CSV table of C-alpha atoms and ligand atoms in Angstrom, one decimal:
chain,number,residue,atom,x,y,z
V,660,MET,CA,-17.4,-24.2,-8.0
V,661,SER,CA,-16.6,-21.0,-9.2
V,662,THR,CA,-17.2,-17.9,-7.2
V,663,ARG,CA,-17.1,-14.2,-7.9
V,664,ASP,CA,-13.4,-14.0,-6.4
V,665,GLU,CA,-11.8,-16.3,-8.6
V,666,GLN,CA,-10.6,-15.4,-12.0
V,667,PRO,CA,-10.1,-18.4,-14.1
V,668,LEU,CA,-7.9,-18.4,-17.2
V,669,PRO,CA,-9.6,-18.4,-20.4
V,670,GLY,CA,-10.8,-22.0,-20.9
V,671,ALA,CA,-9.0,-24.2,-23.1
V,672,GLY,CA,-10.9,-25.2,-25.9
V,673,ALA,CA,-13.8,-22.8,-25.3
V,674,LEU,CA,-15.5,-21.5,-28.3
V,675,ILE,CA,-16.2,-18.3,-26.4
V,676,SER,CA,-14.8,-17.1,-23.1
V,677,ALA,CA,-15.7,-14.0,-20.8
V,678,ARG,CA,-13.5,-13.3,-18.0
V,679,GLY,CA,-14.1,-10.7,-15.5
V,680,LEU,CA,-17.1,-8.8,-17.3
V,681,ARG,CA,-18.3,-5.6,-15.8
V,682,LYS,CA,-20.9,-3.4,-17.2
V,683,SER,CA,-22.9,-0.3,-15.7
V,684,TYR,CA,-25.8,1.7,-16.9
V,685,GLY,CA,-25.5,4.8,-14.8
V,686,ARG,CA,-25.3,3.9,-11.3
V,687,THR,CA,-26.6,0.2,-12.0
V,688,GLU,CA,-23.9,-2.3,-11.9
V,689,ALA,CA,-25.6,-4.9,-14.4
V,690,LEU,CA,-22.4,-7.2,-14.4
V,691,ARG,CA,-19.7,-7.3,-11.6
V,692,GLY,CA,-17.1,-9.6,-12.7
V,693,ALA,CA,-19.0,-12.3,-14.5
V,694,SER,CA,-16.7,-15.2,-16.1
V,695,LEU,CA,-18.1,-18.1,-18.3
V,696,ASP,CA,-17.2,-20.5,-20.9
V,697,LEU,CA,-19.2,-21.7,-23.9
V,698,HIS,CA,-17.9,-24.6,-25.6
V,699,GLU,CA,-18.2,-25.9,-28.9
V,700,GLY,CA,-21.5,-27.8,-29.4
V,701,GLU,CA,-22.7,-27.3,-25.7
V,702,ILE,CA,-26.1,-26.3,-24.4
V,703,LEU,CA,-25.6,-24.1,-21.6
V,704,ALA,CA,-28.2,-22.6,-19.4
V,705,VAL,CA,-27.8,-19.2,-17.6
V,706,THR,CA,-30.3,-19.0,-14.9
V,707,GLY,CA,-31.1,-16.2,-12.3
V,708,ALA,CA,-33.6,-13.7,-10.9
V,709,SER,CA,-34.9,-10.8,-12.9
V,710,GLY,CA,-32.1,-8.2,-12.8
V,711,SER,CA,-29.3,-10.5,-12.2
V,712,GLY,CA,-27.4,-9.7,-15.3
V,713,LYS,CA,-28.4,-12.4,-18.0
V,714,SER,CA,-29.4,-10.5,-20.8
V,715,THR,CA,-26.5,-7.9,-19.9
V,716,LEU,CA,-24.3,-11.1,-20.1
V,717,LEU,CA,-25.6,-12.3,-23.4
V,718,HIS,CA,-25.3,-9.0,-25.1
V,719,CYS,CA,-21.6,-8.5,-24.1
V,720,LEU,CA,-20.8,-12.3,-25.2
V,721,SER,CA,-22.4,-11.7,-28.4
V,722,GLY,CA,-20.7,-8.5,-29.2
V,723,ILE,CA,-24.0,-6.3,-29.1
V,724,VAL,CA,-22.7,-4.7,-26.1
V,725,ARG,CA,-19.0,-3.9,-25.2
V,726,PRO,CA,-18.4,-4.4,-21.4
V,727,ASP,CA,-16.7,-1.7,-19.2
V,728,GLU,CA,-14.1,-4.3,-18.0
V,729,GLY,CA,-12.9,-7.7,-18.7
V,730,THR,CA,-12.8,-9.7,-22.0
V,731,VAL,CA,-14.9,-11.8,-24.3
V,732,THR,CA,-12.6,-14.1,-26.5
V,733,TYR,CA,-14.2,-15.9,-29.4
V,734,GLY,CA,-12.0,-18.3,-31.6
V,735,GLY,CA,-8.8,-17.0,-30.1
V,736,GLU,CA,-10.0,-13.2,-30.8
V,737,GLU,CA,-10.7,-10.6,-28.4
V,738,LEU,CA,-14.3,-8.9,-29.1
V,739,GLY,CA,-12.8,-5.8,-27.3
V,740,GLY,CA,-10.2,-5.3,-29.8
V,741,LEU,CA,-12.1,-5.5,-33.1
V,742,PRO,CA,-13.2,-2.8,-35.1
V,743,GLU,CA,-17.1,-2.3,-35.4
V,744,GLY,CA,-17.1,-3.6,-39.0
V,745,ARG,CA,-15.5,-6.8,-38.1
V,746,LEU,CA,-17.6,-7.1,-35.0
V,747,SER,CA,-20.8,-7.0,-37.0
V,748,GLU,CA,-19.6,-9.2,-39.6
V,749,LEU,CA,-19.0,-11.6,-36.7
V,750,ARG,CA,-22.3,-11.2,-35.5
V,751,ARG,CA,-24.0,-11.5,-38.8
V,752,ARG,CA,-21.8,-14.6,-39.7
V,753,ASP,CA,-20.9,-16.7,-36.9
V,754,PHE,CA,-23.7,-15.8,-34.2
V,755,GLY,CA,-27.5,-16.2,-34.1
V,756,VAL,CA,-29.8,-14.6,-31.5
V,757,VAL,CA,-33.2,-15.3,-30.5
V,758,PHE,CA,-35.3,-13.1,-28.3
V,759,GLN,CA,-38.4,-13.5,-26.3
V,760,PHE,CA,-40.6,-12.0,-29.0
V,761,GLY,CA,-40.6,-9.6,-31.4
V,762,GLN,CA,-37.5,-10.2,-33.2
V,763,LEU,CA,-39.3,-10.8,-36.9
V,764,ILE,CA,-39.9,-8.1,-39.3
V,765,PRO,CA,-43.3,-7.7,-39.4
V,766,GLU,CA,-43.7,-6.6,-43.1
V,767,LEU,CA,-42.0,-9.9,-44.3
V,768,THR,CA,-43.3,-13.3,-44.6
V,769,ALA,CA,-42.1,-16.1,-42.5
V,770,LEU,CA,-39.9,-17.3,-45.7
V,771,ASP,CA,-38.5,-13.8,-46.2
V,772,ASN,CA,-37.6,-13.4,-42.6
V,773,VAL,CA,-35.6,-16.5,-42.7
V,774,ALA,CA,-34.1,-15.7,-46.2
V,775,LEU,CA,-33.1,-12.3,-44.8
V,776,PRO,CA,-29.7,-13.1,-43.2
V,777,LEU,CA,-28.8,-15.2,-46.3
V,778,LEU,CA,-29.4,-12.3,-48.7
V,779,LEU,CA,-27.5,-9.9,-46.2
V,780,ALA,CA,-24.6,-12.4,-46.5
V,781,GLY,CA,-24.7,-12.3,-50.3
V,782,THR,CA,-26.6,-15.3,-51.1
V,783,ARG,CA,-28.8,-15.4,-54.4
V,784,ARG,CA,-32.6,-14.8,-54.0
V,785,GLY,CA,-33.2,-18.4,-55.3
V,786,GLU,CA,-30.8,-20.3,-53.2
V,787,ALA,CA,-31.7,-18.2,-50.1
V,788,ASN,CA,-35.3,-19.0,-50.4
V,789,GLU,CA,-34.8,-22.7,-50.9
V,790,ARG,CA,-32.7,-22.7,-47.5
V,791,ALA,CA,-35.0,-20.9,-45.9
V,792,GLY,CA,-37.6,-23.4,-46.9
V,793,GLU,CA,-35.6,-26.3,-45.8
V,794,TRP,CA,-35.1,-24.6,-42.0
V,795,LEU,CA,-38.7,-24.0,-42.0
V,796,GLU,CA,-39.5,-27.6,-42.5
V,797,ARG,CA,-37.0,-28.4,-39.9
V,798,PHE,CA,-38.9,-26.5,-37.4
V,799,GLY,CA,-42.0,-27.7,-38.5
V,800,VAL,CA,-43.4,-24.2,-39.8
V,801,ARG,CA,-43.2,-24.7,-43.7
V,802,GLY,CA,-46.8,-24.4,-43.7
V,803,GLN,CA,-46.5,-20.9,-42.5
V,804,ALA,CA,-44.0,-19.9,-44.9
V,805,ASP,CA,-46.2,-17.2,-46.5
V,806,LEU,CA,-47.5,-15.8,-43.3
V,807,ARG,CA,-46.4,-12.7,-41.7
V,808,PRO,CA,-45.5,-12.8,-37.8
V,809,GLY,CA,-48.9,-11.1,-37.0
V,810,GLY,CA,-50.8,-14.2,-38.3
V,811,MET,CA,-48.9,-16.9,-36.6
V,812,SER,CA,-49.1,-18.1,-33.2
V,813,GLY,CA,-46.3,-17.3,-30.5
V,814,GLY,CA,-44.8,-20.9,-30.9
V,815,GLN,CA,-44.9,-20.6,-34.4
V,816,SER,CA,-43.1,-17.1,-34.4
V,817,GLN,CA,-40.6,-18.5,-32.3
V,818,ARG,CA,-39.8,-21.4,-34.4
V,819,VAL,CA,-39.4,-19.1,-37.4
V,820,ALA,CA,-37.1,-16.8,-35.3
V,821,LEU,CA,-35.0,-19.9,-34.5
V,822,ALA,CA,-34.8,-21.0,-38.3
V,823,ARG,CA,-33.8,-17.3,-39.0
V,824,ALA,CA,-31.1,-17.9,-36.1
V,825,LEU,CA,-30.0,-20.9,-37.4
V,826,VAL,CA,-30.1,-20.5,-41.1
V,827,THR,CA,-26.5,-19.2,-41.6
V,828,GLY,CA,-25.0,-22.1,-39.9
V,829,PRO,CA,-23.6,-20.1,-36.9
V,830,ARG,CA,-21.2,-21.6,-34.3
V,831,ALA,CA,-23.2,-20.0,-31.4
V,832,VAL,CA,-26.9,-19.2,-30.9
V,833,PHE,CA,-27.8,-16.8,-28.1
V,834,ALA,CA,-31.2,-17.5,-26.8
V,835,ASP,CA,-32.8,-14.8,-24.5
V,836,GLU,CA,-35.8,-16.3,-22.8
V,837,PRO,CA,-37.1,-18.0,-26.2
V,838,THR,CA,-39.8,-19.5,-24.6
V,839,GLY,CA,-40.8,-16.6,-22.3
V,840,ALA,CA,-44.0,-15.8,-23.8
V,841,LEU,CA,-45.1,-19.2,-24.4
V,842,ASP,CA,-47.2,-21.8,-22.8
V,843,THR,CA,-45.5,-25.1,-21.6
V,844,LEU,CA,-46.4,-27.2,-24.7
V,845,ALA,CA,-45.6,-24.3,-27.0
V,846,GLY,CA,-42.6,-24.0,-25.2
V,847,GLU,CA,-41.7,-27.7,-25.3
V,848,GLN,CA,-42.1,-27.6,-29.1
V,849,VAL,CA,-39.7,-24.9,-29.5
V,850,MET,CA,-37.0,-26.2,-27.0
V,851,THR,CA,-37.1,-29.8,-28.8
V,852,ALA,CA,-36.8,-28.2,-32.2
V,853,LEU,CA,-34.0,-25.9,-30.8
V,854,VAL,CA,-32.1,-28.8,-29.2
V,855,HIS,CA,-32.3,-31.1,-31.7
V,856,THR,CA,-31.3,-29.1,-34.6
V,857,ALA,CA,-28.3,-27.4,-32.5
V,858,ARG,CA,-27.1,-30.9,-31.7
V,859,GLU,CA,-27.3,-31.9,-35.4
V,860,SER,CA,-25.4,-29.0,-36.4
V,861,ALA,CA,-22.9,-29.1,-33.6
V,862,THR,CA,-24.1,-25.4,-32.7
V,863,ALA,CA,-23.4,-24.1,-29.3
V,864,VAL,CA,-26.3,-22.5,-27.5
V,865,LEU,CA,-26.4,-20.1,-24.8
V,866,LEU,CA,-29.8,-20.4,-23.3
V,867,ILE,CA,-31.4,-17.8,-20.8
V,868,THR,CA,-34.3,-18.9,-18.9
V,869,HIS,CA,-35.6,-18.5,-15.4
V,870,ASP,CA,-37.6,-21.5,-15.7
V,871,ALA,CA,-36.0,-24.8,-14.4
V,872,GLN,CA,-38.1,-26.8,-16.8
V,873,VAL,CA,-36.5,-25.1,-19.7
V,874,ALA,CA,-33.1,-25.2,-18.2
V,875,ALA,CA,-33.2,-29.0,-18.1
V,876,TYR,CA,-33.0,-29.0,-21.8
V,877,ALA,CA,-29.2,-27.7,-21.5
V,878,ASP,CA,-26.1,-29.9,-20.6
V,879,ARG,CA,-25.5,-27.6,-17.8
V,880,GLU,CA,-26.4,-24.5,-16.0
V,881,VAL,CA,-24.8,-21.4,-14.6
V,882,GLY,CA,-26.7,-19.4,-12.1
V,883,LEU,CA,-26.2,-15.6,-11.7
V,884,ARG,CA,-26.7,-13.4,-9.1
V,885,ASP,CA,-25.9,-9.9,-8.7
V,886,GLY,CA,-24.1,-9.9,-12.1
V,887,ALA,CA,-21.7,-12.5,-11.4
V,888,VAL,CA,-21.7,-16.6,-11.4
V,889,HIS,CA,-23.2,-17.7,-8.3
V,890,SER,CA,-23.6,-21.6,-8.9
V,891,GLY,CA,-22.7,-23.9,-11.5
V,892,SER,CA,-19.3,-23.7,-13.1
V,893,ALA,CA,-18.2,-21.3,-15.2
V,894,GLN,CA,-16.3,-23.9,-17.2
V,895,ALA,CA,-17.7,-27.2,-18.4
V,896,ALA,CA,-16.7,-30.3,-16.5
V,897,GLY,CA,-13.0,-31.2,-16.8
V,898,GLN,CA,-12.4,-27.7,-17.1
V,899,GLU,CA,-11.7,-27.2,-13.3
V,900,ALA,CA,-7.9,-27.5,-13.5
V,901,VAL,CA,-7.5,-24.4,-15.4
V,902,ARG,CA,-7.2,-21.9,-12.7
V,903,ARG,CA,-4.9,-19.0,-11.7
V,904,GLU,CA,-3.5,-19.8,-8.4
V,905,GLY,CA,-4.3,-17.5,-5.4
S,1253,MET,CA,-33.7,-41.8,-6.1
S,1254,TYR,CA,-36.4,-39.4,-6.0
S,1255,SER,CA,-39.4,-40.9,-7.6
S,1256,GLY,CA,-41.3,-37.8,-8.5
S,1257,TYR,CA,-44.3,-38.9,-6.5
S,1258,SER,CA,-44.6,-37.3,-3.1
S,1259,ARG,CA,-47.6,-39.5,-2.2
S,1260,ARG,CA,-48.3,-43.1,-2.3
S,1261,MET,CA,-50.4,-44.6,-5.3
S,1262,SER,CA,-52.8,-46.8,-4.2
S,1263,THR,CA,-51.5,-50.1,-5.5
S,1264,ARG,CA,-55.0,-51.7,-5.0
S,1265,HIS,CA,-56.8,-49.2,-7.2
S,1266,VAL,CA,-54.0,-49.3,-9.8
S,1267,LEU,CA,-54.3,-53.1,-10.2
S,1268,LEU,CA,-58.1,-52.9,-10.3
S,1269,GLY,CA,-57.8,-50.2,-13.1
S,1270,LEU,CA,-55.4,-52.6,-14.9
S,1271,LEU,CA,-57.8,-55.6,-14.5
S,1272,ALA,CA,-60.4,-53.6,-16.0
S,1273,ALA,CA,-58.9,-54.4,-19.4
S,1274,GLY,CA,-59.8,-58.2,-18.8
S,1275,PRO,CA,-58.4,-61.2,-16.7
S,1276,THR,CA,-54.9,-61.1,-16.2
S,1277,HIS,CA,-52.0,-62.8,-14.4
S,1278,GLY,CA,-50.3,-61.2,-11.5
S,1279,TYR,CA,-46.9,-61.3,-13.6
S,1280,ASP,CA,-48.6,-59.5,-16.5
S,1281,LEU,CA,-50.0,-57.1,-14.2
S,1282,LYS,CA,-46.7,-56.4,-12.7
S,1283,GLN,CA,-45.2,-56.0,-16.1
S,1284,GLN,CA,-48.0,-53.4,-17.3
S,1285,HIS,CA,-47.7,-51.4,-14.0
S,1286,ASP,CA,-44.2,-50.7,-14.5
S,1287,ALA,CA,-44.8,-49.8,-18.3
S,1288,ARG,CA,-47.5,-47.6,-17.4
S,1289,PHE,CA,-45.6,-45.7,-14.5
S,1290,PRO,CA,-42.1,-45.8,-15.7
S,1291,GLN,CA,-41.4,-43.0,-13.0
S,1292,ALA,CA,-42.5,-45.1,-10.0
S,1293,ARG,CA,-40.8,-47.8,-8.2
S,1294,PRO,CA,-41.2,-51.0,-10.1
S,1295,LEU,CA,-43.7,-53.2,-8.1
S,1296,ALA,CA,-42.3,-56.3,-6.2
S,1297,TYR,CA,-44.0,-59.5,-7.4
S,1298,GLY,CA,-44.7,-60.3,-3.8
S,1299,GLN,CA,-46.6,-57.0,-3.7
S,1300,VAL,CA,-48.9,-57.8,-6.7
S,1301,TYR,CA,-49.6,-61.4,-5.1
S,1302,THR,CA,-50.3,-60.0,-1.6
S,1303,THR,CA,-52.6,-57.1,-3.1
S,1304,LEU,CA,-54.4,-59.7,-5.7
S,1305,GLN,CA,-55.0,-61.8,-2.5
S,1306,ARG,CA,-56.8,-58.9,-0.4
S,1307,LEU,CA,-58.7,-57.9,-3.3
S,1308,VAL,CA,-60.0,-61.2,-3.7
S,1309,ARG,CA,-60.6,-61.6,0.0
S,1310,ASP,CA,-62.7,-58.0,-0.3
S,1311,GLY,CA,-64.8,-59.1,-3.1
S,1312,LEU,CA,-63.1,-56.7,-5.4
S,1313,ALA,CA,-61.5,-59.3,-7.8
S,1314,ALA,CA,-61.9,-63.0,-8.3
S,1315,VAL,CA,-59.9,-66.1,-9.6
S,1316,GLU,CA,-61.0,-66.7,-13.2
S,1317,GLY,CA,-59.0,-69.8,-13.4
S,1318,THR,CA,-55.4,-71.2,-14.1
S,1319,ASP,CA,-53.6,-71.5,-17.1
S,1320,SER,CA,-50.1,-73.2,-17.5
S,1321,ASP,CA,-49.3,-72.4,-21.2
S,1322,GLY,CA,-46.8,-74.8,-21.3
S,1323,GLY,CA,-44.9,-73.5,-18.3
S,1324,PRO,CA,-45.8,-73.3,-14.6
S,1325,GLU,CA,-49.3,-73.0,-13.6
S,1326,ARG,CA,-50.6,-69.4,-12.9
S,1327,THR,CA,-53.8,-67.8,-11.9
S,1328,LEU,CA,-55.8,-65.5,-13.8
S,1329,TYR,CA,-57.4,-62.7,-11.9
S,1330,ARG,CA,-60.5,-60.6,-12.9
S,1331,SER,CA,-62.3,-57.6,-11.5
S,1332,THR,CA,-65.8,-58.0,-9.8
S,1333,ASP,CA,-68.7,-55.6,-10.3
S,1334,GLU,CA,-67.9,-54.3,-6.8
S,1335,GLY,CA,-64.2,-54.1,-7.9
S,1336,SER,CA,-65.5,-51.8,-10.8
S,1337,GLY,CA,-67.7,-49.7,-8.6
S,1338,GLU,CA,-64.8,-49.1,-6.0
S,1339,LEU,CA,-62.5,-48.2,-8.8
S,1340,ALA,CA,-64.8,-45.6,-10.2
S,1341,ARG,CA,-65.5,-44.1,-6.7
S,1342,TRP,CA,-61.6,-43.9,-6.1
S,1343,ALA,CA,-61.1,-42.4,-9.4
S,1344,GLU,CA,-63.9,-39.8,-9.1
S,1345,GLU,CA,-62.7,-38.8,-5.6
S,1346,ILE,CA,-60.9,-35.6,-5.4
S,1347,THR,CA,-57.4,-35.7,-3.8
S,1348,ALA,CA,-57.1,-33.1,-1.0
S,1349,PRO,CA,-54.5,-30.6,-2.5
S,1350,ALA,CA,-52.2,-31.0,0.4
S,1351,PRO,CA,-48.7,-29.4,0.3
S,1352,PHE,CA,-46.0,-31.8,1.0
S,1353,VAL,CA,-44.6,-29.9,4.0
S,1354,THR,CA,-43.4,-33.0,5.7
S,1355,ASN,CA,-40.9,-33.4,2.9
S,1356,GLU,CA,-37.3,-34.2,3.5
S,1357,ILE,CA,-35.9,-31.5,1.5
S,1358,PHE,CA,-38.0,-28.8,3.4
S,1359,ALA,CA,-37.2,-30.1,6.7
S,1360,LYS,CA,-33.4,-30.2,6.0
S,1361,VAL,CA,-33.5,-26.7,4.7
S,1362,VAL,CA,-35.8,-25.2,7.8
S,1363,VAL,CA,-33.3,-27.2,10.3
S,1364,SER,CA,-30.4,-25.7,8.7
S,1365,ILE,CA,-31.4,-22.5,9.0
S,1366,LEU,CA,-32.4,-22.9,12.8
S,1367,VAL,CA,-29.0,-24.4,13.3
S,1368,ALA,CA,-27.0,-21.7,11.5
S,1369,ALA,CA,-29.0,-19.2,13.5
S,1370,ALA,CA,-28.3,-20.7,16.9
S,1371,GLY,CA,-24.6,-21.2,15.7
S,1372,THR,CA,-24.3,-17.5,15.3
S,1373,ARG,CA,-25.5,-16.8,18.9
S,1374,THR,CA,-23.6,-19.6,20.5
S,1375,ALA,CA,-20.8,-20.2,18.2
S,1376,PRO,CA,-20.0,-23.8,18.7
S,1377,GLU,CA,-17.1,-25.4,16.9
S,1378,GLY,CA,-17.4,-28.1,14.4
S,1379,ARG,CA,-19.7,-28.5,11.4
S,1380,LYS,CA,-22.7,-26.5,10.8
S,1381,PRO,CA,-25.3,-27.3,8.2
S,1382,ASP,CA,-25.1,-24.2,5.5
S,1383,ALA,CA,-28.6,-23.8,4.2
S,1384,ALA,CA,-27.7,-21.8,1.3
S,1385,ALA,CA,-25.0,-24.2,0.3
S,1386,HIS,CA,-27.4,-27.1,0.9
S,1387,LEU,CA,-30.1,-25.4,-1.2
S,1388,ARG,CA,-27.6,-25.0,-4.2
S,1389,ALA,CA,-26.4,-28.6,-3.9
S,1390,GLN,CA,-30.0,-29.8,-3.9
S,1391,ARG,CA,-30.9,-27.5,-6.7
S,1392,ALA,CA,-27.8,-29.0,-8.8
S,1393,ALA,CA,-29.2,-32.5,-8.0
S,1394,HIS,CA,-32.8,-31.7,-8.8
S,1395,MET,CA,-31.5,-30.2,-12.1
S,1396,GLU,CA,-29.3,-33.4,-13.0
S,1397,ARG,CA,-32.9,-35.6,-12.5
S,1398,MET,CA,-34.6,-33.0,-14.8
S,1399,ARG,CA,-32.3,-33.3,-17.4
S,1400,GLU,CA,-32.5,-36.8,-17.4
S,1401,LEU,CA,-36.3,-36.8,-17.4
S,1402,THR,CA,-36.3,-34.1,-20.4
S,1403,ALA,CA,-34.1,-36.4,-22.2
S,1404,LEU,CA,-36.4,-39.3,-21.6
S,1405,LYS,CA,-39.5,-37.8,-22.7
S,1406,THR,CA,-37.9,-35.9,-25.9
S,1407,ALA,CA,-35.9,-39.0,-27.1
S,1408,PRO,CA,-37.4,-40.2,-30.5
S,1409,GLY,CA,-40.0,-42.7,-30.3
S,1410,ALA,CA,-41.1,-41.9,-26.4
S,1411,ASP,CA,-44.2,-43.5,-25.6
S,1412,LEU,CA,-47.3,-41.7,-23.9
S,1413,SER,CA,-46.8,-43.3,-20.5
S,1414,THR,CA,-43.2,-42.2,-20.4
S,1415,VAL,CA,-44.1,-38.4,-21.6
S,1416,LEU,CA,-47.0,-38.3,-19.1
S,1417,SER,CA,-45.0,-39.6,-16.1
S,1418,ALA,CA,-41.8,-37.6,-17.0
S,1419,ASP,CA,-44.0,-34.4,-17.4
S,1420,TYR,CA,-45.4,-35.2,-14.1
S,1421,ALA,CA,-42.2,-35.8,-12.1
S,1422,LEU,CA,-40.8,-32.7,-13.9
S,1423,ALA,CA,-43.5,-30.5,-12.9
S,1424,HIS,CA,-43.1,-31.5,-9.3
S,1425,LEU,CA,-39.2,-31.1,-9.3
S,1426,ASP,CA,-39.9,-27.8,-10.9
S,1427,ALA,CA,-42.0,-26.8,-7.9
S,1428,ASP,CA,-39.2,-27.8,-5.6
S,1429,VAL,CA,-36.8,-26.0,-7.6
S,1430,ARG,CA,-39.0,-22.8,-7.6
S,1431,TRP,CA,-39.4,-23.0,-3.8
S,1432,MET,CA,-35.6,-23.6,-3.3
S,1433,THR,CA,-35.1,-20.1,-5.5
S,1434,THR,CA,-37.3,-18.3,-3.5
S,1435,THR,CA,-35.7,-19.7,-0.2
S,1436,SER,CA,-32.2,-18.9,-1.2
S,1437,ALA,CA,-33.3,-15.4,-1.8
S,1438,ARG,CA,-35.0,-15.1,1.5
S,1439,ILE,CA,-32.3,-17.0,3.4
S,1440,ASP,CA,-30.5,-14.1,4.8
S,1441,THR,CA,-33.6,-12.4,5.7
S,1442,LEU,CA,-34.8,-15.5,7.5
S,1443,THR,CA,-31.6,-16.0,9.2
S,1444,ALA,CA,-31.8,-12.7,10.7
S,1445,GLU,CA,-35.2,-12.9,11.8
S,1446,VAL,CA,-34.3,-16.2,13.7
S,1447,ASN,CA,-31.6,-14.5,15.3
S,1448,ALA,CA,-33.5,-11.6,16.6
S,1449,ILE,CA,-36.1,-14.1,18.3
E,645,ADP,N1,-29.9,-0.6,-21.2
E,645,ADP,C1,-30.1,-0.3,-20.1
E,645,ADP,N2,-30.3,0.7,-19.5
E,645,ADP,C2,-30.4,0.8,-18.1
E,645,ADP,N3,-30.2,-0.1,-17.1
E,645,ADP,C3,-30.3,-1.6,-17.7
E,645,ADP,C4,-29.8,-1.4,-19.3
E,645,ADP,N4,-29.9,-3.0,-19.3
E,645,ADP,C5,-30.1,-3.5,-18.0
E,645,ADP,N5,-30.1,-2.6,-17.3
E,645,ADP,C6,-30.2,-2.9,-15.7
E,645,ADP,O1,-29.2,-3.6,-15.6
E,645,ADP,C7,-29.6,-4.7,-14.6
E,645,ADP,C8,-29.2,-6.0,-15.2
E,645,ADP,O2,-30.2,-6.2,-16.2
E,645,ADP,P1,-30.5,-7.6,-17.1
E,645,ADP,O3,-29.2,-7.8,-17.7
E,645,ADP,O4,-31.6,-7.1,-18.3
E,645,ADP,O5,-31.1,-8.6,-16.3
E,645,ADP,P2,-31.9,-9.8,-16.4
E,645,ADP,O6,-31.8,-10.3,-18.0
E,645,ADP,O7,-31.2,-11.0,-15.7
E,645,ADP,O8,-33.4,-9.5,-16.1
E,645,ADP,C9,-31.0,-4.3,-14.3
E,645,ADP,O9,-31.1,-3.6,-12.9
E,645,ADP,C10,-31.6,-3.7,-15.4
E,645,ADP,O10,-32.5,-2.9,-14.9
E,646,MG,MG1,-33.4,-10.2,-19.5
């Protein structure tokens, strides 16, 4: 079991590896030496009390926020060393992000919301729409293609948001309480769709939740407490040996 | 293994319920029970036959006849009118919403906290239960089982019995996990309070 005193080396074969992350907002220490590996194609739940640093960890791992200390390595590159342009390209191309709610553009239809990341990446309109339609289909919301977010249920908009996060074929999806605003059955539909498509496309998922029933969709769980990993292993099973001595 | 059921199911009434569909053999009742309650412990044949005999003795079920179907002779049972009445009475009766405070997890954690508190006063040598570590390990065990149940109910083609029983077990395990999370957060305070007594 990893504790906050240990500083495991970047995990061999990890897709994303965070080591010793620290991040403060004013006098609030949101992260105090958090280390974590996300492996290719794995679904990892990050749990912890409100304020334990889950969202800040997600922001650091996905390159949205730069940590004060520590490193985030993605595919051999350290995010901290990348210029902003390259970082935002990476976020657009390799990562997908889903939040609790409110991430869809209210003026756009479901189809246009999902097509947008493709258009930004230079895909032609016709092809973008076609692929967006396919992804809506996979998440069971093709029938809502022409609706704007305001006209959809919470569960439907979350499934559209997932389609948007996955449409570019990212290697990792970061989901911050994606079912937090949904009832159990709507949450179940969202989670089933997410897990099913992530497994199909071998996309790694970092799933933040405080709900054990949601965390049970993941392959493993890491618990945060006071900005550091408190329970579960920072690494996947079989990676325990890769440790620094002392 | 944790079955997900904290209270005993009434086998009598469950068998009466299955008999409501029509005369059935003991063997088929066992099969149907195990299929309808996939998260419960499978019924032993012996238990099925003893229960059926008691139902007959009490007039709630009756022997319909026997058939052999080419194989060994088997007794067919059916529900009686009294049996249907008893079943309806049982099914409509509201179950007391009792908290499961006699649960083993609860007992172990409370005892660990008491022993840990006593230990800091008298400092005896040797192994002491560590309530915080115990809660972490128990949570990991719960999560493992919850992952299995989630995989079971989300598998393509999962039938309704499987989904319902997995939901039921998941909700109860989830309740345990919530309690363990809260207790973990309280544990320092609790230990301090016990020490102060
Ligand atoms: N942008 C911010 N500005 C100021 N404080 C923040 C900011 N983001 C997070 N925090 C603080 O950092 C701590 C961890 O927050 P967060 O990562 O959102 O935790 P969680 O997602 O687990 O609830 C909290 O005390 C929170 O108030
Ligand atoms: Mg958060």
